[in-house]
mmCIF file of C-alpha atoms in Angstrom:
data_model
loop_
_atom_site.group_PDB
_atom_site.id
_atom_site.type_symbol
_atom_site.label_atom_id
_atom_site.label_comp_id
_atom_site.label_asym_id
_atom_site.label_seq_id
_atom_site.Cartn_x
_atom_site.Cartn_y
_atom_site.Cartn_z
ATOM 1 C CA UNK A 1 84.669 97.908 112.443
ATOM 2 C CA UNK A 2 87.114 95.334 111.078
ATOM 3 C CA UNK A 3 88.935 95.579 107.737
ATOM 4 C CA UNK A 4 88.876 92.427 105.645
ATOM 5 C CA UNK A 5 91.971 92.875 103.509
ATOM 6 C CA UNK A 6 95.550 93.774 104.397
ATOM 7 C CA UNK A 7 98.225 94.986 101.953
ATOM 8 C CA UNK A 8 99.158 93.401 98.632
ATOM 9 C CA UNK A 9 102.265 91.896 100.237
ATOM 10 C CA UNK A 10 100.122 90.210 102.900
ATOM 11 C CA UNK A 11 97.526 88.827 100.463
ATOM 12 C CA UNK A 12 99.285 85.479 99.922
ATOM 13 C CA UNK A 13 99.546 84.998 103.696
ATOM 14 C CA UNK A 14 95.861 85.818 104.164
ATOM 15 C CA UNK A 15 94.900 83.237 101.546
ATOM 16 C CA UNK A 16 97.109 80.669 103.260
ATOM 17 C CA UNK A 17 95.618 81.462 106.694
ATOM 18 C CA UNK A 18 92.087 80.859 105.396
ATOM 19 C CA UNK A 19 93.093 77.640 103.639
ATOM 20 C CA UNK A 20 94.952 76.336 106.716
ATOM 21 C CA UNK A 21 92.399 77.613 109.251
ATOM 22 C CA UNK A 22 95.113 79.628 111.029
ATOM 23 C CA UNK A 23 93.630 83.130 110.690
ATOM 24 C CA UNK A 24 93.254 83.390 114.488
ATOM 25 C CA UNK A 25 97.027 83.094 114.920
ATOM 26 C CA UNK A 26 97.837 86.354 113.119
ATOM 27 C CA UNK A 27 94.546 88.239 112.557
ATOM 28 C CA UNK A 28 92.566 87.664 115.760
ATOM 29 C CA UNK A 29 90.142 90.574 115.255
ATOM 30 C CA UNK A 30 89.241 89.473 111.731
ATOM 31 C CA UNK A 31 88.835 85.883 112.936
ATOM 32 C CA UNK A 32 86.429 86.954 115.695
ATOM 33 C CA UNK A 33 84.494 89.138 113.271
ATOM 34 C CA UNK A 34 83.937 86.228 110.885
ATOM 35 C CA UNK A 35 83.146 83.836 113.724
ATOM 36 C CA UNK A 36 80.456 86.136 115.160
ATOM 37 C CA UNK A 37 78.789 86.913 111.827
ATOM 38 C CA UNK A 38 74.990 86.820 111.820
ATOM 39 C CA UNK A 39 74.944 85.143 108.416
ATOM 40 C CA UNK A 40 74.804 81.388 108.023
ATOM 41 C CA UNK A 41 77.666 79.201 109.098
ATOM 42 C CA UNK A 42 80.722 79.740 106.905
ATOM 43 C CA UNK A 43 79.080 82.247 104.520
ATOM 44 C CA UNK A 44 81.414 85.145 105.318
ATOM 45 C CA UNK A 45 84.450 82.888 105.353
ATOM 46 C CA UNK A 46 83.557 81.454 101.945
ATOM 47 C CA UNK A 47 82.935 84.903 100.464
ATOM 48 C CA UNK A 48 86.154 86.278 101.933
ATOM 49 C CA UNK A 49 88.079 83.449 100.250
ATOM 50 C CA UNK A 50 86.473 84.424 96.960
ATOM 51 C CA UNK A 51 87.252 88.105 97.572
ATOM 52 C CA UNK A 52 90.932 87.228 98.080
ATOM 53 C CA UNK A 53 90.923 85.153 94.893
ATOM 54 C CA UNK A 54 89.416 88.080 92.991
ATOM 55 C CA UNK A 55 92.058 90.495 94.336
ATOM 56 C CA UNK A 56 94.829 88.021 93.546
ATOM 57 C CA UNK A 57 93.681 87.722 89.919
ATOM 58 C CA UNK A 58 92.899 91.387 89.265
ATOM 59 C CA UNK A 59 95.111 93.242 91.718
ATOM 60 C CA UNK A 60 98.532 91.631 91.692
ATOM 61 C CA UNK A 61 99.735 93.454 88.547
ATOM 62 C CA UNK A 62 100.218 96.680 90.488
ATOM 63 C CA UNK A 63 99.768 97.929 94.021
ATOM 64 C CA UNK A 64 97.677 100.895 92.841
ATOM 65 C CA UNK A 65 95.186 98.590 91.075
ATOM 66 C CA UNK A 66 95.070 96.301 94.099
ATOM 67 C CA UNK A 67 94.359 99.215 96.453
ATOM 68 C CA UNK A 68 91.542 100.574 94.276
ATOM 69 C CA UNK A 69 89.770 97.228 94.046
ATOM 70 C CA UNK A 70 90.435 96.420 97.705
ATOM 71 C CA UNK A 71 88.925 99.664 98.979
ATOM 72 C CA UNK A 72 85.762 99.375 96.876
ATOM 73 C CA UNK A 73 85.034 95.662 97.258
ATOM 74 C CA UNK A 74 85.973 95.475 100.942
ATOM 75 C CA UNK A 75 83.463 98.098 102.034
ATOM 76 C CA UNK A 76 80.844 96.604 99.713
ATOM 77 C CA UNK A 77 81.203 93.265 101.533
ATOM 78 C CA UNK A 78 81.049 94.922 104.944
ATOM 79 C CA UNK A 79 77.889 96.797 103.947
ATOM 80 C CA UNK A 80 76.276 93.645 102.557
ATOM 81 C CA UNK A 81 77.045 91.619 105.675
ATOM 82 C CA UNK A 82 76.411 94.267 108.341
ATOM 83 C CA UNK A 83 73.696 96.512 106.888
ATOM 84 C CA UNK A 84 71.746 94.255 104.518
ATOM 85 C CA UNK A 85 72.742 91.086 106.394
ATOM 86 C CA UNK A 86 72.943 89.194 103.119
ATOM 87 C CA UNK A 87 75.512 87.337 101.101
ATOM 88 C CA UNK A 88 76.947 89.505 98.313
ATOM 89 C CA UNK A 89 75.683 86.842 95.902
ATOM 90 C CA UNK A 90 72.102 87.180 97.182
ATOM 91 C CA UNK A 91 71.877 90.921 96.493
ATOM 92 C CA UNK A 92 69.311 92.064 93.930
ATOM 93 C CA UNK A 93 69.013 95.226 91.869
ATOM 94 C CA UNK A 94 67.288 97.149 94.656
ATOM 95 C CA UNK A 95 70.088 96.147 97.055
ATOM 96 C CA UNK A 96 72.738 97.572 94.728
ATOM 97 C CA UNK A 97 70.670 100.753 94.462
ATOM 98 C CA UNK A 98 70.556 100.906 98.268
ATOM 99 C CA UNK A 99 74.341 100.534 98.383
ATOM 100 C CA UNK A 100 74.743 103.479 95.991
ATOM 101 C CA UNK A 101 72.603 105.572 98.339
ATOM 102 C CA UNK A 102 74.824 104.462 101.234
ATOM 103 C CA UNK A 103 78.007 105.452 99.365
ATOM 104 C CA UNK A 104 76.516 108.873 98.623
ATOM 105 C CA UNK A 105 75.581 109.348 102.277
ATOM 106 C CA UNK A 106 77.425 106.867 104.547
ATOM 107 C CA UNK A 107 76.599 106.621 108.227
ATOM 108 C CA UNK A 108 78.958 108.738 110.383
ATOM 109 C CA UNK A 109 80.266 105.675 112.241
ATOM 110 C CA UNK A 110 81.460 104.278 108.894
ATOM 111 C CA UNK A 111 83.622 107.352 108.189
ATOM 112 C CA UNK A 112 87.081 108.454 109.320
ATOM 113 C CA UNK A 113 88.396 112.005 109.115
ATOM 114 C CA UNK A 114 91.525 110.906 107.263
ATOM 115 C CA UNK A 115 93.066 107.904 105.543
ATOM 116 C CA UNK A 116 94.126 105.365 108.171
ATOM 117 C CA UNK A 117 96.256 102.230 108.097
ATOM 118 C CA UNK A 118 94.327 98.993 108.548
ATOM 119 C CA UNK A 119 96.649 96.692 110.469
ATOM 120 C CA UNK A 120 99.872 97.057 112.402
ATOM 121 C CA UNK A 121 102.338 94.474 113.692
ATOM 122 C CA UNK A 122 102.134 93.940 117.445
ATOM 123 C CA UNK A 123 104.199 91.073 118.872
ATOM 124 C CA UNK A 124 103.606 88.889 115.841
ATOM 125 C CA UNK A 125 99.919 89.772 115.482
ATOM 126 C CA UNK A 126 98.306 92.014 112.870
ATOM 127 C CA UNK A 127 96.213 94.262 115.089
ATOM 128 C CA UNK A 128 93.392 96.413 113.715
ATOM 129 C CA UNK A 129 93.717 100.184 113.863
ATOM 130 C CA UNK A 130 90.643 101.291 115.883
ATOM 131 C CA UNK A 131 90.504 104.557 113.884
ATOM 132 C CA UNK A 132 90.143 102.816 110.520
ATOM 133 C CA UNK A 133 86.813 103.148 108.717
ATOM 134 C CA UNK A 134 85.658 102.035 105.229
ATOM 135 C CA UNK A 135 84.994 105.628 104.126
ATOM 136 C CA UNK A 136 86.873 108.915 104.515
ATOM 137 C CA UNK A 137 84.694 111.959 105.245
ATOM 138 C CA UNK A 138 84.498 114.432 102.347
ATOM 139 C CA UNK A 139 83.144 117.893 103.099
ATOM 140 C CA UNK A 140 81.839 118.314 99.541
ATOM 141 C CA UNK A 141 80.258 114.869 99.387
ATOM 142 C CA UNK A 142 80.970 111.978 97.046
ATOM 143 C CA UNK A 143 82.750 112.873 93.790
ATOM 144 C CA UNK A 144 81.940 111.688 90.285
ATOM 145 C CA UNK A 145 85.305 109.930 90.221
ATOM 146 C CA UNK A 146 84.436 107.990 93.390
ATOM 147 C CA UNK A 147 81.090 106.893 91.964
ATOM 148 C CA UNK A 148 82.663 105.847 88.667
ATOM 149 C CA UNK A 149 85.358 103.891 90.519
ATOM 150 C CA UNK A 150 82.715 102.143 92.640
ATOM 151 C CA UNK A 151 80.661 101.058 89.615
ATOM 152 C CA UNK A 152 83.767 99.845 87.770
ATOM 153 C CA UNK A 153 84.950 97.736 90.707
ATOM 154 C CA UNK A 154 81.530 96.191 91.360
ATOM 155 C CA UNK A 155 80.997 95.449 87.672
ATOM 156 C CA UNK A 156 84.373 93.705 87.342
ATOM 157 C CA UNK A 157 83.739 91.773 90.575
ATOM 158 C CA UNK A 158 80.368 90.398 89.472
ATOM 159 C CA UNK A 159 81.649 89.583 85.985
ATOM 160 C CA UNK A 160 84.404 87.541 87.628
ATOM 161 C CA UNK A 161 81.841 85.898 89.932
ATOM 162 C CA UNK A 162 79.758 84.848 86.924
ATOM 163 C CA UNK A 163 82.823 83.385 85.200
ATOM 164 C CA UNK A 164 83.637 81.456 88.370
ATOM 165 C CA UNK A 165 79.992 80.335 88.686
ATOM 166 C CA UNK A 166 79.556 82.027 92.058
ATOM 167 C CA UNK A 167 76.810 84.290 90.727
ATOM 168 C CA UNK A 168 74.385 84.174 87.830
ATOM 169 C CA UNK A 169 73.435 87.855 87.587
ATOM 170 C CA UNK A 170 75.137 91.236 87.424
ATOM 171 C CA UNK A 171 72.790 94.100 88.255
ATOM 172 C CA UNK A 172 75.517 96.753 88.306
ATOM 173 C CA UNK A 173 75.224 97.987 84.672
ATOM 174 C CA UNK A 174 71.483 98.644 84.928
ATOM 175 C CA UNK A 175 71.897 100.402 88.287
ATOM 176 C CA UNK A 176 74.696 102.544 86.862
ATOM 177 C CA UNK A 177 72.629 103.435 83.787
ATOM 178 C CA UNK A 178 69.778 104.716 85.945
ATOM 179 C CA UNK A 179 71.855 106.223 88.776
ATOM 180 C CA UNK A 180 70.587 109.750 89.582
ATOM 181 C CA UNK A 181 73.948 110.798 91.054
ATOM 182 C CA UNK A 182 76.164 109.918 88.101
ATOM 183 C CA UNK A 183 76.643 112.818 85.688
ATOM 184 C CA UNK A 184 77.195 111.936 82.030
ATOM 185 C CA UNK A 185 80.268 113.850 80.906
ATOM 186 C CA UNK A 186 79.685 115.800 77.697
ATOM 187 C CA UNK A 187 81.411 119.062 78.479
ATOM 188 C CA UNK A 188 84.860 120.097 77.289
ATOM 189 C CA UNK A 189 87.454 118.590 79.604
ATOM 190 C CA UNK A 190 91.018 119.768 79.175
ATOM 191 C CA UNK A 191 93.858 117.719 80.699
ATOM 192 C CA UNK A 192 95.874 119.287 83.513
ATOM 193 C CA UNK A 193 98.975 120.806 81.939
ATOM 194 C CA UNK A 194 101.698 123.316 82.707
ATOM 195 C CA UNK A 195 101.546 126.600 80.832
ATOM 196 C CA UNK A 196 104.419 127.426 78.499
ATOM 197 C CA UNK A 197 105.782 129.837 81.105
ATOM 198 C CA UNK A 198 105.536 127.299 83.920
ATOM 199 C CA UNK A 199 107.341 124.627 81.884
ATOM 200 C CA UNK A 200 110.004 127.149 80.881
ATOM 201 C CA UNK A 201 110.655 127.871 84.570
ATOM 202 C CA UNK A 202 110.427 124.253 85.785
ATOM 203 C CA UNK A 203 112.920 123.015 83.183
ATOM 204 C CA UNK A 204 114.961 126.190 82.851
ATOM 205 C CA UNK A 205 115.567 126.864 86.558
ATOM 206 C CA UNK A 206 116.620 123.248 87.146
ATOM 207 C CA UNK A 207 118.949 123.404 84.141
ATOM 208 C CA UNK A 208 120.497 126.706 85.242
ATOM 209 C CA UNK A 209 121.243 125.320 88.718
ATOM 210 C CA UNK A 210 122.897 122.119 87.462
ATOM 211 C CA UNK A 211 126.324 123.766 87.295
ATOM 212 C CA UNK A 212 126.127 124.778 90.971
ATOM 213 C CA UNK A 213 124.352 121.559 92.062
ATOM 214 C CA UNK A 214 125.387 118.650 89.794
ATOM 215 C CA UNK A 215 122.870 116.329 91.499
ATOM 216 C CA UNK A 216 120.126 118.288 89.719
ATOM 217 C CA UNK A 217 121.197 116.647 86.437
ATOM 218 C CA UNK A 218 119.079 113.741 87.633
ATOM 219 C CA UNK A 219 116.106 116.082 88.118
ATOM 220 C CA UNK A 220 116.606 117.543 84.653
ATOM 221 C CA UNK A 221 116.633 114.138 82.979
ATOM 222 C CA UNK A 222 113.581 112.950 84.948
ATOM 223 C CA UNK A 223 111.658 116.010 83.742
ATOM 224 C CA UNK A 224 112.805 115.297 80.166
ATOM 225 C CA UNK A 225 111.538 111.699 80.391
ATOM 226 C CA UNK A 226 108.142 112.579 81.827
ATOM 227 C CA UNK A 227 107.436 115.475 79.473
ATOM 228 C CA UNK A 228 109.416 114.522 76.372
ATOM 229 C CA UNK A 229 108.485 110.811 76.324
ATOM 230 C CA UNK A 230 104.992 111.185 77.879
ATOM 231 C CA UNK A 231 105.871 108.676 80.606
ATOM 232 C CA UNK A 232 103.821 107.927 83.682
ATOM 233 C CA UNK A 233 106.005 108.203 86.751
ATOM 234 C CA UNK A 234 105.404 104.514 87.521
ATOM 235 C CA UNK A 235 106.976 103.646 84.154
ATOM 236 C CA UNK A 236 110.294 105.114 85.317
ATOM 237 C CA UNK A 237 110.147 103.386 88.693
ATOM 238 C CA UNK A 238 111.582 100.163 90.028
ATOM 239 C CA UNK A 239 108.841 97.522 90.293
ATOM 240 C CA UNK A 240 108.802 93.846 91.306
ATOM 241 C CA UNK A 241 108.329 92.703 87.686
ATOM 242 C CA UNK A 242 110.338 95.417 85.905
ATOM 243 C CA UNK A 243 113.498 97.410 86.482
ATOM 244 C CA UNK A 244 114.085 100.259 83.979
ATOM 245 C CA UNK A 245 117.741 100.083 82.957
ATOM 246 C CA UNK A 246 119.873 101.857 80.375
ATOM 247 C CA UNK A 247 119.886 98.884 77.987
ATOM 248 C CA UNK A 248 116.151 99.526 77.463
ATOM 249 C CA UNK A 249 117.254 102.412 75.242
ATOM 250 C CA UNK A 250 117.916 100.907 71.814
ATOM 251 C CA UNK A 251 118.680 102.023 68.268
ATOM 252 C CA UNK A 252 117.342 100.441 65.086
ATOM 253 C CA UNK A 253 119.237 99.880 61.840
ATOM 254 C CA UNK A 254 118.116 103.253 60.482
ATOM 255 C CA UNK A 255 119.558 105.135 63.455
ATOM 256 C CA UNK A 256 116.256 105.876 65.243
ATOM 257 C CA UNK A 257 116.299 105.641 69.040
ATOM 258 C CA UNK A 258 113.576 104.097 71.217
ATOM 259 C CA UNK A 259 112.945 103.370 74.902
ATOM 260 C CA UNK A 260 111.288 100.083 75.832
ATOM 261 C CA UNK A 261 109.093 100.446 78.888
ATOM 262 C CA UNK A 262 106.440 98.466 80.720
ATOM 263 C CA UNK A 263 103.184 100.375 80.987
ATOM 264 C CA UNK A 264 99.746 99.728 82.442
ATOM 265 C CA UNK A 265 98.624 96.126 82.449
ATOM 266 C CA UNK A 266 102.255 94.941 82.110
ATOM 267 C CA UNK A 267 102.215 95.922 78.427
ATOM 268 C CA UNK A 268 105.565 96.597 76.781
ATOM 269 C CA UNK A 269 105.852 99.432 74.288
ATOM 270 C CA UNK A 270 108.669 101.240 72.512
ATOM 271 C CA UNK A 271 108.559 105.023 72.802
ATOM 272 C CA UNK A 272 110.288 107.074 70.111
ATOM 273 C CA UNK A 273 113.084 109.466 71.123
ATOM 274 C CA UNK A 274 113.466 112.913 69.593
ATOM 275 C CA UNK A 275 116.866 114.347 68.658
ATOM 276 C CA UNK A 276 116.427 116.891 71.454
ATOM 277 C CA UNK A 277 115.807 114.135 74.005
ATOM 278 C CA UNK A 278 118.868 112.176 72.838
ATOM 279 C CA UNK A 279 120.971 115.275 73.550
ATOM 280 C CA UNK A 280 119.702 115.332 77.149
ATOM 281 C CA UNK A 281 120.225 111.569 77.434
ATOM 282 C CA UNK A 282 123.895 112.103 76.480
ATOM 283 C CA UNK A 283 124.198 114.994 78.923
ATOM 284 C CA UNK A 284 122.737 112.958 81.775
ATOM 285 C CA UNK A 285 124.900 109.901 81.078
ATOM 286 C CA UNK A 286 128.083 111.967 80.882
ATOM 287 C CA UNK A 287 127.186 113.532 84.251
ATOM 288 C CA UNK A 288 127.126 109.964 85.630
ATOM 289 C CA UNK A 289 130.555 109.225 84.088
ATOM 290 C CA UNK A 290 129.005 106.834 81.571
ATOM 291 C CA UNK A 291 129.534 106.722 77.819
ATOM 292 C CA UNK A 292 127.436 109.207 75.838
ATOM 293 C CA UNK A 293 125.022 106.548 74.561
ATOM 294 C CA UNK A 294 123.838 103.294 76.158
ATOM 295 C CA UNK A 295 125.124 99.832 75.244
ATOM 296 C CA UNK A 296 122.825 96.875 74.610
ATOM 297 C CA UNK A 297 123.967 95.073 77.774
ATOM 298 C CA UNK A 298 124.091 98.021 80.165
ATOM 299 C CA UNK A 299 122.588 97.216 83.600
ATOM 300 C CA UNK A 300 122.639 100.731 85.127
ATOM 301 C CA UNK A 301 119.214 102.007 86.302
ATOM 302 C CA UNK A 302 117.765 104.786 84.153
ATOM 303 C CA UNK A 303 117.173 107.060 87.157
ATOM 304 C CA UNK A 304 119.877 106.324 89.706
ATOM 305 C CA UNK A 305 120.030 106.714 93.465
ATOM 306 C CA UNK A 306 122.621 109.120 94.849
ATOM 307 C CA UNK A 307 123.194 106.647 97.671
ATOM 308 C CA UNK A 308 122.591 102.933 97.485
ATOM 309 C CA UNK A 309 121.977 100.531 94.624
ATOM 310 C CA UNK A 310 119.121 100.026 92.199
ATOM 311 C CA UNK A 311 116.509 102.312 90.722
ATOM 312 C CA UNK A 312 114.006 104.701 92.256
ATOM 313 C CA UNK A 313 110.510 103.967 93.495
ATOM 314 C CA UNK A 314 107.486 106.123 92.683
ATOM 315 C CA UNK A 315 107.641 108.114 95.912
ATOM 316 C CA UNK A 316 111.316 108.991 95.396
ATOM 317 C CA UNK A 317 110.683 110.064 91.800
ATOM 318 C CA UNK A 318 107.799 112.279 92.895
ATOM 319 C CA UNK A 319 110.122 113.984 95.371
ATOM 320 C CA UNK A 320 112.598 114.701 92.561
ATOM 321 C CA UNK A 321 109.873 116.286 90.419
ATOM 322 C CA UNK A 322 108.500 118.251 93.359
ATOM 323 C CA UNK A 323 111.970 119.639 94.086
ATOM 324 C CA UNK A 324 112.090 121.133 90.575
ATOM 325 C CA UNK A 325 108.505 122.396 90.926
ATOM 326 C CA UNK A 326 109.419 124.130 94.201
ATOM 327 C CA UNK A 327 112.462 125.783 92.640
ATOM 328 C CA UNK A 328 110.290 127.088 89.793
ATOM 329 C CA UNK A 329 107.559 128.286 92.191
ATOM 330 C CA UNK A 330 110.080 130.336 94.157
ATOM 331 C CA UNK A 331 111.581 131.840 90.988
ATOM 332 C CA UNK A 332 108.161 132.680 89.523
ATOM 333 C CA UNK A 333 107.233 134.529 92.716
ATOM 334 C CA UNK A 334 110.544 136.363 92.689
ATOM 335 C CA UNK A 335 109.970 137.466 89.079
ATOM 336 C CA UNK A 336 106.459 138.712 89.774
ATOM 337 C CA UNK A 337 104.422 135.877 88.233
ATOM 338 C CA UNK A 338 102.201 135.330 91.257
ATOM 339 C CA UNK A 339 99.273 133.581 89.515
ATOM 340 C CA UNK A 340 101.532 131.198 87.577
ATOM 341 C CA UNK A 341 103.396 130.415 90.773
ATOM 342 C CA UNK A 342 100.189 129.747 92.705
ATOM 343 C CA UNK A 343 98.704 127.427 90.077
ATOM 344 C CA UNK A 344 101.979 125.507 89.811
ATOM 345 C CA UNK A 345 101.621 124.594 93.495
ATOM 346 C CA UNK A 346 98.705 122.337 92.513
ATOM 347 C CA UNK A 347 100.678 120.513 89.800
ATOM 348 C CA UNK A 348 101.669 116.852 90.004
ATOM 349 C CA UNK A 349 104.225 114.842 88.091
ATOM 350 C CA UNK A 350 101.452 113.477 85.822
ATOM 351 C CA UNK A 351 100.890 116.989 84.467
ATOM 352 C CA UNK A 352 104.211 116.641 82.642
ATOM 353 C CA UNK A 353 102.879 113.699 80.585
ATOM 354 C CA UNK A 354 99.770 115.723 79.717
ATOM 355 C CA UNK A 355 101.880 118.792 78.911
ATOM 356 C CA UNK A 356 104.104 116.940 76.453
ATOM 357 C CA UNK A 357 101.231 115.122 74.745
ATOM 358 C CA UNK A 358 99.030 118.219 74.479
ATOM 359 C CA UNK A 359 101.874 120.229 72.955
ATOM 360 C CA UNK A 360 102.848 117.522 70.445
ATOM 361 C CA UNK A 361 99.216 116.775 69.484
ATOM 362 C CA UNK A 362 99.353 119.923 67.366
ATOM 363 C CA UNK A 363 102.069 118.534 65.081
ATOM 364 C CA UNK A 364 102.211 114.723 65.346
ATOM 365 C CA UNK A 365 99.883 112.193 63.655
ATOM 366 C CA UNK A 366 97.284 110.970 66.130
ATOM 367 C CA UNK A 367 98.201 107.297 65.704
ATOM 368 C CA UNK A 368 101.897 107.963 66.395
ATOM 369 C CA UNK A 369 101.087 109.980 69.508
ATOM 370 C CA UNK A 370 98.659 107.323 70.732
ATOM 371 C CA UNK A 371 101.229 104.537 70.412
ATOM 372 C CA UNK A 372 103.920 106.531 72.226
ATOM 373 C CA UNK A 373 101.428 107.309 75.013
ATOM 374 C CA UNK A 374 100.557 103.634 75.358
ATOM 375 C CA UNK A 375 96.817 104.098 74.800
ATOM 376 C CA UNK A 376 95.064 100.880 73.790
ATOM 377 C CA UNK A 377 92.496 102.887 71.797
ATOM 378 C CA UNK A 378 93.243 105.813 69.525
ATOM 379 C CA UNK A 379 89.902 107.309 70.597
ATOM 380 C CA UNK A 380 91.347 107.821 74.095
ATOM 381 C CA UNK A 381 94.121 110.024 72.702
ATOM 382 C CA UNK A 382 91.622 111.885 70.539
ATOM 383 C CA UNK A 383 89.291 112.524 73.469
ATOM 384 C CA UNK A 384 91.985 113.755 75.859
ATOM 385 C CA UNK A 385 94.458 115.658 73.706
ATOM 386 C CA UNK A 386 92.966 116.624 70.352
ATOM 387 C CA UNK A 387 91.170 119.947 70.670
ATOM 388 C CA UNK A 388 90.999 120.854 66.954
ATOM 389 C CA UNK A 389 87.274 120.186 66.553
ATOM 390 C CA UNK A 390 86.488 122.070 69.747
ATOM 391 C CA UNK A 391 88.404 125.121 68.566
ATOM 392 C CA UNK A 392 86.770 124.962 65.124
ATOM 393 C CA UNK A 393 83.355 124.726 66.782
ATOM 394 C CA UNK A 394 84.205 127.776 68.907
ATOM 395 C CA UNK A 395 85.335 129.733 65.833
ATOM 396 C CA UNK A 396 82.199 128.874 63.876
ATOM 397 C CA UNK A 397 80.079 130.044 66.796
ATOM 398 C CA UNK A 398 81.647 133.484 66.940
ATOM 399 C CA UNK A 399 79.516 134.895 64.079
ATOM 400 C CA UNK A 400 76.125 133.856 65.450
ATOM 401 C CA UNK A 401 73.601 136.688 65.632
ATOM 402 C CA UNK A 402 71.136 137.275 68.446
#
């Protein structure tokens, strides 16, 4: 079982190897796989080139997007070539339906027990990990999220193929519409949030310990950004195309403060700052021996490293948040709040964004909240965070007679 795509960093090299016919020099296993394909001469090679072009166009904005598309489209190609023994551009509606059945119940030899790396350097060669498989075994079967992700990736891929005149049909929408495994969501779905008590402990315990451990000022400010500004953790992180620095905080002529950030899809937006947040911004900057408020030309990273230069990556920021979560979990247990402590163990940094938005949805205009969240459609904000109609419906139902 040979993977077809390496990491985002290696994508340019893979494209060059195919163009220069030098794949054998660095990816011998992949070269042999393509050479021994049962399909017609050059079919797999041609389709792999197109797959790389697709990933380059749609996946280079972020590593997370690249990985999602890579995982879905790579195993789709392997299934098409090995199981159906067809080009992906020869597949009909019934083939796509067969692939859905395969995703729901993949063959055991196509599954690994855990996520595995694909390739590893070995004396200048990118060798395949023999434990890698296209699917990871799930005890409870395929999830709705996995199915939705699969349909999205395939739909985008075939739309791109039609634009590039590689295909003249996209059967994915009709297959999705009639899929017996996909559940149409109509039930009430609340976002994952911290309770008021959990947030009080997460923020309060970190704040109380700052005097004893000054390094926790960084934790405190990170929590304030994620909850108070509804930021995704990636929006605070150092990325190839964006480095969040203090000069991204700016003040307009009326004295209102904003933070300019780059969100999903490389879209810039200006998030409003509350008076309360500005107080914590001043506190954090003074703890770093900076002036109370940022200057327009200030190059310092927003979240700084204790050692080294530059800003923090996503993994490092998650560790900061988790440190504050762990402190709160321990304190909740100590104070006898066992259930709150246990549920907090499942929390992620993204819960802070949901917590802030859910809380403020009760008082802020929907359009203002939507723009600060970076939602392209106001309906998205309404669907996720506005529970007024649901509560009114519940109240009106209380008086029904049997």
